[in-house]
Coordinates of C-alpha atoms in Angstrom, one line a residue:
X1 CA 105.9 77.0 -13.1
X2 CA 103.4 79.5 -14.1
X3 CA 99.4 78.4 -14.5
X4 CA 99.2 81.4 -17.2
X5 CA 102.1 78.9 -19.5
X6 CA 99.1 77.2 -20.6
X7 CA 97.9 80.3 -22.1
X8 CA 100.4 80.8 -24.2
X9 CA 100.1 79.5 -27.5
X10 CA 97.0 81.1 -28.3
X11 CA 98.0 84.9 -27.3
X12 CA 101.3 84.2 -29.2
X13 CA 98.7 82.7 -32.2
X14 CA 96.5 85.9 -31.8
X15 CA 99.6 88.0 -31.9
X16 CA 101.7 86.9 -34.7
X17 CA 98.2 86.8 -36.8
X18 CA 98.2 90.6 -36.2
X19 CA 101.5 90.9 -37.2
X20 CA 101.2 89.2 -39.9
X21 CA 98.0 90.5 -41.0
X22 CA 99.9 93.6 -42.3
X23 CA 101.9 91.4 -45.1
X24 CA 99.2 89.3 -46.0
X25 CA 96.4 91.9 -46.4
X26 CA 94.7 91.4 -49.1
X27 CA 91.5 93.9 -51.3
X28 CA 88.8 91.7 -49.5
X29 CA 88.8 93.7 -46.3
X30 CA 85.8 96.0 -46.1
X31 CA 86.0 99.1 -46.5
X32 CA 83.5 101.6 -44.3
X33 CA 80.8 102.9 -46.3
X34 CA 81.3 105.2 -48.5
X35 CA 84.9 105.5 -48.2
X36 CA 87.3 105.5 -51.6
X37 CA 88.8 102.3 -52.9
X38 CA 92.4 102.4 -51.0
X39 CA 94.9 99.8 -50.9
X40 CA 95.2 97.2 -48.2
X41 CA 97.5 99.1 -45.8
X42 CA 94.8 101.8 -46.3
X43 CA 92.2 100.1 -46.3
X44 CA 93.4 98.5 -42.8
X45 CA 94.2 102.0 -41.4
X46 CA 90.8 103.0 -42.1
X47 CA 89.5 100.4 -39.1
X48 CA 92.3 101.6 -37.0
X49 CA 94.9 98.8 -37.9
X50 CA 98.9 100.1 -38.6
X51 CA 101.6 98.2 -38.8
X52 CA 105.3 99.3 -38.9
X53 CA 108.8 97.3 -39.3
X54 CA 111.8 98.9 -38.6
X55 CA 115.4 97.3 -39.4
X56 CA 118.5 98.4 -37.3
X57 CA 121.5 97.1 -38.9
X58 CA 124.9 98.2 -37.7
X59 CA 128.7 97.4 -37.5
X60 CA 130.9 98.2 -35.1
X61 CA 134.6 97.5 -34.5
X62 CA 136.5 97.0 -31.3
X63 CA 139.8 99.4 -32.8
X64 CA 141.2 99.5 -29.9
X65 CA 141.6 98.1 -26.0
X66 CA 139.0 96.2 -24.5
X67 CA 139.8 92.1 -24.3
X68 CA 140.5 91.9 -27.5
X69 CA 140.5 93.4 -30.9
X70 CA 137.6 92.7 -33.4
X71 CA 134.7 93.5 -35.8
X72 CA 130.9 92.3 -35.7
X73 CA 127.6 92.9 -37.4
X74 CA 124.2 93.0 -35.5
X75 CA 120.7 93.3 -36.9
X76 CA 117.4 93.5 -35.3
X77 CA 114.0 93.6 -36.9
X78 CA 111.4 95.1 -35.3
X79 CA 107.8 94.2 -36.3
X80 CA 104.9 96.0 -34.6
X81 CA 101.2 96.9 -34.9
X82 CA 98.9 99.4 -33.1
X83 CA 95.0 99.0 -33.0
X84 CA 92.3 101.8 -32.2
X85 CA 90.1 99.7 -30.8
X86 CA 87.4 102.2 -30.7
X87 CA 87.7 102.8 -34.2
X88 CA 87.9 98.5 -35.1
X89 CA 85.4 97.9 -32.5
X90 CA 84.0 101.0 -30.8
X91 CA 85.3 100.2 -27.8
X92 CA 86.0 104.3 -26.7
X93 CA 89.8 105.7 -26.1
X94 CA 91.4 102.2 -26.0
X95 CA 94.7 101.0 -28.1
X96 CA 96.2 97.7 -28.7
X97 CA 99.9 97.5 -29.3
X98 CA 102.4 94.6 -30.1
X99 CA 105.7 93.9 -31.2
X100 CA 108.3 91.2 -31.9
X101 CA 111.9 91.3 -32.5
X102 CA 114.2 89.3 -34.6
X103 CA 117.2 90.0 -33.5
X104 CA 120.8 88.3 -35.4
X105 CA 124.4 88.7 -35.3
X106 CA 127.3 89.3 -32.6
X107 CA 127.8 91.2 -29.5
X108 CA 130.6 93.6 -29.1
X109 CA 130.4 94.4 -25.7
X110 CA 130.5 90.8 -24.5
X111 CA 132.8 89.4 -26.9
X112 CA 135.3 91.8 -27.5
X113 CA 135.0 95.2 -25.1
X114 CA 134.1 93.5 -21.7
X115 CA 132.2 96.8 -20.4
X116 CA 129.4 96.9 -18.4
X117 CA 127.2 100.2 -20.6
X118 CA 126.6 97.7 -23.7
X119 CA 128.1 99.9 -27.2
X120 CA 124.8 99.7 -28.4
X121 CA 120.9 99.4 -27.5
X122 CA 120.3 96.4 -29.9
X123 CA 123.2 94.3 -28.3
X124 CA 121.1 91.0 -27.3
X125 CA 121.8 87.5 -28.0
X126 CA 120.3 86.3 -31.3
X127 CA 116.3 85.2 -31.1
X128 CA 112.9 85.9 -32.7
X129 CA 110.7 86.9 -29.6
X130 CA 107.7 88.7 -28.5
X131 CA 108.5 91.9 -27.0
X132 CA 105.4 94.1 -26.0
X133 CA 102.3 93.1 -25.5
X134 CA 99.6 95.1 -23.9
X135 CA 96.1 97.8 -24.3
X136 CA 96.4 100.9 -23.0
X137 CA 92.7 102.8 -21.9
X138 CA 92.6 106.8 -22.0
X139 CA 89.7 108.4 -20.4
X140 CA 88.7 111.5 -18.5
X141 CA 89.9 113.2 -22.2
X142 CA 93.7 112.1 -22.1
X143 CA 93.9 112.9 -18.3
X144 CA 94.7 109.5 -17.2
X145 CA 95.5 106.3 -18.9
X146 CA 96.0 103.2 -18.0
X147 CA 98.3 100.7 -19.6
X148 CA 97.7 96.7 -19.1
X149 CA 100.1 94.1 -20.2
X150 CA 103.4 93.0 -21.7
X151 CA 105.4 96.2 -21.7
X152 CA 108.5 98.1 -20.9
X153 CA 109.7 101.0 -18.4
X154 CA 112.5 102.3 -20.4
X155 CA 110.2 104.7 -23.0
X156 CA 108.2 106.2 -20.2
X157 CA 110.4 106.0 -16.9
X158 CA 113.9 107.7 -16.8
X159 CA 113.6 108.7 -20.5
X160 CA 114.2 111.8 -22.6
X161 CA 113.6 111.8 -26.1
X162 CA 116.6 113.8 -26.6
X163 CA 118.8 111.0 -26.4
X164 CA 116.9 108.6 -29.0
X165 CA 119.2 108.7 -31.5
X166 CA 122.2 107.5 -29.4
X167 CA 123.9 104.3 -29.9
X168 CA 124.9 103.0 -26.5
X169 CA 122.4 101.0 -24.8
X170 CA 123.0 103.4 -21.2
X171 CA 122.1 106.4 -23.1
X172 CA 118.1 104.8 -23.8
X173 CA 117.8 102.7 -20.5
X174 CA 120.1 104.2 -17.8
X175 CA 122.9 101.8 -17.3
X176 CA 122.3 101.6 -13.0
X177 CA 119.2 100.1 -13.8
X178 CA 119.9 98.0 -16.4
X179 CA 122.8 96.4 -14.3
X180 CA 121.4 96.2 -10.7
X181 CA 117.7 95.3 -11.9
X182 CA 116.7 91.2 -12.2
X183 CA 117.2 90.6 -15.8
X184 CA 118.2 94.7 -16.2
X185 CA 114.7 95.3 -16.1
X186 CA 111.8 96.1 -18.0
X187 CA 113.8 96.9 -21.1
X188 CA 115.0 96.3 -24.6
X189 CA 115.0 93.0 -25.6
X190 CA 113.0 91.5 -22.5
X191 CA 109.8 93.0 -21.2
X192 CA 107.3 92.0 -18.2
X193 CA 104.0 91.9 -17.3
X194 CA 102.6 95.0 -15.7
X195 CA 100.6 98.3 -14.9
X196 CA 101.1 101.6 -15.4
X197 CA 99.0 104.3 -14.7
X198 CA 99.7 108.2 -16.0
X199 CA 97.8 111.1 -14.9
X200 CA 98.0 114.5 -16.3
X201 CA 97.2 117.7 -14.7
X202 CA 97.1 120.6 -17.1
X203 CA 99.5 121.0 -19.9
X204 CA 103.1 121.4 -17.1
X205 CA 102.6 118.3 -14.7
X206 CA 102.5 114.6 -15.3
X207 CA 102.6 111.7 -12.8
X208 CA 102.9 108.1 -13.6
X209 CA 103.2 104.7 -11.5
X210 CA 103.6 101.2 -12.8
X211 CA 104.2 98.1 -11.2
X212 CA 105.9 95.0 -12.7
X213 CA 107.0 91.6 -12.8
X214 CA 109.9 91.7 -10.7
X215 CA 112.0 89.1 -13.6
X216 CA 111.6 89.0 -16.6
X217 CA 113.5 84.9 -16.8
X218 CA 113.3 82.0 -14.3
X219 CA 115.5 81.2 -12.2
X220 CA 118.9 79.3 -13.1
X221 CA 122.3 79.5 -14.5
X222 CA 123.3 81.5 -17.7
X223 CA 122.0 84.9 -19.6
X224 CA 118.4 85.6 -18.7
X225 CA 118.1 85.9 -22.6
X226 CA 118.2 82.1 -22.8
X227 CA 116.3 81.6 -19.8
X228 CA 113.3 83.4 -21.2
X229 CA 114.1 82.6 -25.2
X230 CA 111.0 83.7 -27.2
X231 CA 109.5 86.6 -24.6
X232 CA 106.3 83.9 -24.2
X233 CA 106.9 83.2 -20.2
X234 CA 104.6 86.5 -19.4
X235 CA 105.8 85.7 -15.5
X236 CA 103.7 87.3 -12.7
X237 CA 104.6 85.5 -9.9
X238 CA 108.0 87.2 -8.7
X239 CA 108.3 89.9 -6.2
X240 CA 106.8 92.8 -8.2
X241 CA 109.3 95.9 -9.2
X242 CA 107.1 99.1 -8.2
X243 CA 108.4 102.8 -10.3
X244 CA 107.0 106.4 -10.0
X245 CA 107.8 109.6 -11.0
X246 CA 106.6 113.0 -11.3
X247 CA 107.3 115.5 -14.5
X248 CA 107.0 118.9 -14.4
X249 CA 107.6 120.9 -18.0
X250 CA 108.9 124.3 -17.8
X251 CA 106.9 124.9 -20.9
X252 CA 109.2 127.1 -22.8
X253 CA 110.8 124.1 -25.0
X254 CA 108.6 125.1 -28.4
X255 CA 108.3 121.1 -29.0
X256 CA 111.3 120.3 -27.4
X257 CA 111.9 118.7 -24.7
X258 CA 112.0 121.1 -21.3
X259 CA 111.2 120.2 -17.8
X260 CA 112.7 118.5 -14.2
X261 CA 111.7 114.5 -13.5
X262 CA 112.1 112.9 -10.1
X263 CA 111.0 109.7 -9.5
X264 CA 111.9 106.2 -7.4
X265 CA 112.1 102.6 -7.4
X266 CA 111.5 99.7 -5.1
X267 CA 112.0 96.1 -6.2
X268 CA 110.6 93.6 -3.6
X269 CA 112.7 90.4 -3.8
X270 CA 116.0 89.5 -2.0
X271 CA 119.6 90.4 -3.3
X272 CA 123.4 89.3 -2.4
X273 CA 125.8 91.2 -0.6
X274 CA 128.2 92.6 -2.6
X275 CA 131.0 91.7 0.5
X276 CA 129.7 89.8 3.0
X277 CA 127.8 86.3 4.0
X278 CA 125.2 85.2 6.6
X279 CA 127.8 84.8 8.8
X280 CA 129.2 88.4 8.5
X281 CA 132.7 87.4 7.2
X282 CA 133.7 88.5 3.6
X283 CA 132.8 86.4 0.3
X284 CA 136.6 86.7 -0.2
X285 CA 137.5 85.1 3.3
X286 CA 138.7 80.9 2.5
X287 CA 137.5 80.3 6.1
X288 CA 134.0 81.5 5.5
X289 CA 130.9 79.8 2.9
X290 CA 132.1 81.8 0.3
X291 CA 127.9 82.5 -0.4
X292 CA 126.9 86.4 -0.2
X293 CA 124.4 86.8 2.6
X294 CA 120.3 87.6 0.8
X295 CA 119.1 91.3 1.5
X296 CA 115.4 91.8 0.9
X297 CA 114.5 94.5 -0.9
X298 CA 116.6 97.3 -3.2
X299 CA 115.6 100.6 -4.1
X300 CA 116.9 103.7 -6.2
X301 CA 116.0 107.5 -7.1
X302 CA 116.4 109.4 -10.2
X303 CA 116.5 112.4 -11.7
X304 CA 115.6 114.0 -15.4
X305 CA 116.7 117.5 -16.2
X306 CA 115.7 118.8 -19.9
X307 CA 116.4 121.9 -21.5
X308 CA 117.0 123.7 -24.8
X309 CA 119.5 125.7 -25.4
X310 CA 118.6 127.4 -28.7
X311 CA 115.9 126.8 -31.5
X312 CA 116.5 127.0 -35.1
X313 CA 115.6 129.5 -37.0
X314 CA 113.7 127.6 -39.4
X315 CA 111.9 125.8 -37.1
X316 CA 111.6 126.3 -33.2
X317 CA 111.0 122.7 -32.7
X318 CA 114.8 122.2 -34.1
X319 CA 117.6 123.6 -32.5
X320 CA 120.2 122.7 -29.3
X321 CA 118.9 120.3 -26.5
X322 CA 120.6 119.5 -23.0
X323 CA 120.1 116.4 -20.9
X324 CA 121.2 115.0 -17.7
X325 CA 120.1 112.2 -15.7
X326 CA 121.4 110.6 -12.2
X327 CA 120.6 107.9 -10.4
X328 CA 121.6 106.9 -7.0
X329 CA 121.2 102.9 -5.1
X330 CA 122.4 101.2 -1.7
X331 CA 126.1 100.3 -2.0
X332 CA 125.7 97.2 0.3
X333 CA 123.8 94.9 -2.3
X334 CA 124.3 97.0 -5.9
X335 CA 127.3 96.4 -8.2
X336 CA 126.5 100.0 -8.9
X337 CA 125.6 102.7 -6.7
X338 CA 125.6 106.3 -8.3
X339 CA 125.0 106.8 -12.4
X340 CA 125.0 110.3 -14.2
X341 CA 125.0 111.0 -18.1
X342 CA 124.6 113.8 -20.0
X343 CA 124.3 114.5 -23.7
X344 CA 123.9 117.7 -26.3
X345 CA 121.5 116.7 -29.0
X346 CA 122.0 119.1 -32.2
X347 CA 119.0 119.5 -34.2
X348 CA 117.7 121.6 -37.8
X349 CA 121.7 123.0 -38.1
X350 CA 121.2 123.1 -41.8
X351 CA 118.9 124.7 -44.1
X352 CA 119.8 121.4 -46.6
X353 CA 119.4 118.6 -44.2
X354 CA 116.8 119.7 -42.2
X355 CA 116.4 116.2 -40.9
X356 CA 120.1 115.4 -39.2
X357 CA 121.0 115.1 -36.1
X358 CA 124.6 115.7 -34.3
X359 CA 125.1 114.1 -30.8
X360 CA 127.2 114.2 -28.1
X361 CA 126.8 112.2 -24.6
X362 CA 129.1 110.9 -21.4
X363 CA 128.1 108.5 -19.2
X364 CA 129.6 107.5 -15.8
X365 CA 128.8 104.3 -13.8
X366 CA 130.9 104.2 -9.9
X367 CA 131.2 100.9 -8.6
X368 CA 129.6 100.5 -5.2
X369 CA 132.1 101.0 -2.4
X370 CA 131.0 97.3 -1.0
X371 CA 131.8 95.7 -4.5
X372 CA 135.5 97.4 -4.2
X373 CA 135.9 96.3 -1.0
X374 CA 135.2 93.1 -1.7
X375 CA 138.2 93.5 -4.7
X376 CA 140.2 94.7 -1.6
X377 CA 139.7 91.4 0.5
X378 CA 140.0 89.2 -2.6
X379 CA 143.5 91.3 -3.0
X380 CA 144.4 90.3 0.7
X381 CA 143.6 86.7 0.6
X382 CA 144.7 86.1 -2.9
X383 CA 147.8 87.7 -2.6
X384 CA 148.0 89.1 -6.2
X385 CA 147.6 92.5 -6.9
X386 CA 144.2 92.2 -8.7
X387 CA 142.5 95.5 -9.7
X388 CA 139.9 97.0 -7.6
X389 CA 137.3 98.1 -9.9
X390 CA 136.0 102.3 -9.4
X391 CA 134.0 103.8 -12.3
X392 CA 133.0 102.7 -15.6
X393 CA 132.9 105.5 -18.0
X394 CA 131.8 106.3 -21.9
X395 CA 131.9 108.9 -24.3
X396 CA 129.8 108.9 -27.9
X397 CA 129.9 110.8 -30.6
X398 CA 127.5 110.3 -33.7
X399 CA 125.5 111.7 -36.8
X400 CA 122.5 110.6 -37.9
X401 CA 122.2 111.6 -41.6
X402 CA 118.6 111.0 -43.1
X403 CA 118.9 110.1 -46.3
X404 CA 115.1 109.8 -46.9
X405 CA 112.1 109.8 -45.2
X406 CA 112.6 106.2 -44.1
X407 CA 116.5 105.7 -44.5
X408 CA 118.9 107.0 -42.2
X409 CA 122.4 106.5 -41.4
X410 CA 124.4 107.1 -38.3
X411 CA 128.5 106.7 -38.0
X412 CA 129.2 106.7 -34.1
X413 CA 132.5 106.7 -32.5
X414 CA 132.6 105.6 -28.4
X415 CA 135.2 105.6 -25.9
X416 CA 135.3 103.2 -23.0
X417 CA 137.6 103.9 -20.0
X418 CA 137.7 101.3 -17.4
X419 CA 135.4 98.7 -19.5
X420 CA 133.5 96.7 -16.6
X421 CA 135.0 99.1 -13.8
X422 CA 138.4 98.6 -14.7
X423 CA 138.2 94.6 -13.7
X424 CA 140.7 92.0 -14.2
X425 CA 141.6 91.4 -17.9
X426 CA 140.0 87.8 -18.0
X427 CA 143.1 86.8 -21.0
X428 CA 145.8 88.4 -18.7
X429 CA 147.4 84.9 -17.1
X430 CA 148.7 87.1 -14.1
X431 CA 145.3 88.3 -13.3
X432 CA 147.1 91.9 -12.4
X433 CA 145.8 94.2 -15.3
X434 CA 142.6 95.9 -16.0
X435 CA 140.7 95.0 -19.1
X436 CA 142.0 98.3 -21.2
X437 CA 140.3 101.4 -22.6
X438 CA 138.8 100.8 -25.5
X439 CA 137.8 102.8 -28.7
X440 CA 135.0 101.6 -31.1
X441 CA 133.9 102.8 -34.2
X442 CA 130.8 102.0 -36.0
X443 CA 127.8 102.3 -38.8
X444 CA 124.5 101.9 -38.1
X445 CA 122.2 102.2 -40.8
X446 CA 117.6 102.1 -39.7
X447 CA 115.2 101.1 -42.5
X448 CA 111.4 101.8 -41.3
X449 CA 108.3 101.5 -43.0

């Protein structure tokens, strides 16, 4: 479908040869003059090569509610390098970055909770894929910057690093975006071709812009996962998804996060009603096509708010953090229309462990007021009392305890109320009850090098 296909066995090769490059290294690569014998990771840093692999390896149980009871394991590797370029080839203030996943195991959320805010941020079907992809330019002396190439929104857009540690997958890219979006975006494990530009004026305010690849898969039946199955499609020909924001830090946070984001999105393709059809009847009507009528265009705004509430004694750059985030979208073609979370991020609480971290976050998800109408109409035609979805909520609780410089482990504890906006129970033969709360529990244990 895409002329650029033909392309794409030889920027996979180059790829996985960086990747690679960091296990296989061997004492023949040169060292710059003068320099002390080092060993190959060293010796590799030197020109400006790093590498890094990360594991995340977790297991969380469905203890309660939800469609069913039940326990999985999940793991996903995360191989990645990072290139000075002007170092390795003089070429002045560029970077080259890439990663892959490898990415094993089950899925909570769609086999056992049924919610719509995924338990956790590495919940993807299993695959070993490409993930990012791209060289970022920095001129002007770090006042603007350009990024080119495979990348995603969710570490620059809509993102506060105060809520890195959480587990759920709403809490890292907001869970409004990651629904309503083609594909859920420009996020973990799928991300797009693009451009994002960031300027920077004085130390307080940063604006950035970026366009993207409106979908990240083809077209066609089933998860979009499948549809793009190694992260090698690089598609550029769907209407483009355009983001922008503006950050302004208050500049009291003493290395902590402290400032006000505001920012909006426009995504240029066509999307179905959530109610009605061409014709202006509902989807729900058995007189009418039953197809939901094509709206061109979506759009959504957002806001960050970050602030600390306390330092630590020890060190200022520790202490009690406070984020919120809300996003708002049309009702009329959006399964959800208003999102909010929140979370308190406890940091250097103890003289002894320095390096844990105590977390606590809510998220709320309302379903658009033309989705439960269109429960409403399915309710009248039907004739059985079917639920009519309204919010989606979740509560997490977790500690991250860092065992060593590298070794960390996090137990977590999440609430679900109304998994997948309180919808109809898909094992309930009466279709009358909502798919239950439900309470998970889980370990999650990261490995990085």
């Amino acid at each position: 479908m895409l002329p650029i296909i033909t392309k794409t066995p030889r920027i996979a090769a180059c790829v996985i040869a960086l990747l690679g490059l960091g296990l296989h290294a061997t004492s023949s690569v040169a060292e710059p003059a003068g320099a002390p014998a080092a060993d190959p990771p060293r010796a590799l840093a030197d020109w400006g090569v790093q590498f890094s692999a990360t594991y995340i390896g977790e297991t969380l149980a469905d203890v309660s509610g939800g469609m069913r009871r039940g326990t999985i394991y999940a793991g996903r590797l995360d191989l990645g390098t990072t290139v000075d370029l002007d170092r390795l080839f003089g070429w002045h203030g560029a970077t080259f970055h890439a990663n892959l996943f490898q990415i094993h195991g089950n899925n909570l959320s769609r086999n056992y909770v049924g919610n719509l805010l995924l338990v956790s941020g590495i919940e993807s079907l299993p695959a070993t894929r490409l993930y990012e992809a791209w060289i970022e330019q920095s001129m002007l002396g770090g006042a603007l910057s350009i990024k080119v190439g495979q990348q995603s929104a969710d570490t620059e857009f809509v993102d506060s690093r105060y809520l890195d540690m959480f587990v759920n997958a709403a809490l890292g890219w907001p869970g409004l975006t990651g629904v309503v979006l083609p594909s859920g975006g420009p996020s973990p494990p799928l991300a797009v071709p693009g451009v994002r530009i960031k300027a920077r004026f004085g130390d307080k305010l940063t604006a950035s812009v970026a366009v993207f690849d409106g979908d990240a898969a083809p077209p066609g039946p089933g998860d979009p996962q499948s549809r793009n199955p190694n992260g090698l499609l690089f598609r550029v020909h769907d209407p483009a998804w355009l983001i922008g924001q503006v950050k302004y830090g208050f500049g009291n946070g003493n290395g902590m996060p402290s400032g006000i984001t505001a920012g909006a999105w426009y995504h240029f393709g066509t999307f179905d009603s959530q109610r009605f059809t061409a014709q202006g009847s509902s989807v729900a009507d058995p007189a009418g096509s039953g197809l939901p009528a094509r709206l061109r265009g979506d759009q959504g705004v957002f806001a960050v708010y970050e602030q600390p509430l306390s330092h630590s004694a020890a060190d200022p750059a520790k202490g009690t953090g406070l984020v919120a985030r809300v996003l708002a979208s049309p009702s009329d073609r959006n399964l959800i229309s208003f999102y909010v979370d929140a979370a308190l991020l406890f940091t250097g609480f103890s003289p002894s462990r320095p390096d844990d971290k105590f977390g606590v976050a809510i998220s709320y998800a309302r379903i658009s007021d033309a989705a439960r109408a269109l429960d409403r109409d399915v309710r009248r035609w039907s004739g059985i009392a079917s639920p009519v979805r309204d919010f989606e909520a979740v509560i997490e609780l977790t500690y991250l305890a860092q065992i060593t410089g590298n070794f960390a482990v996090q137990p977590v504890i999440e609430y679900v109320m109304h998994p997948a906006g309180g919808a109809t129970d898909p094992f309930d033969p009466a279709g009358t009850r909502r798919i239950r709360d439900a309470v998970v529990l889980g370990i999650r244990t990261t490995l990085s090098y």
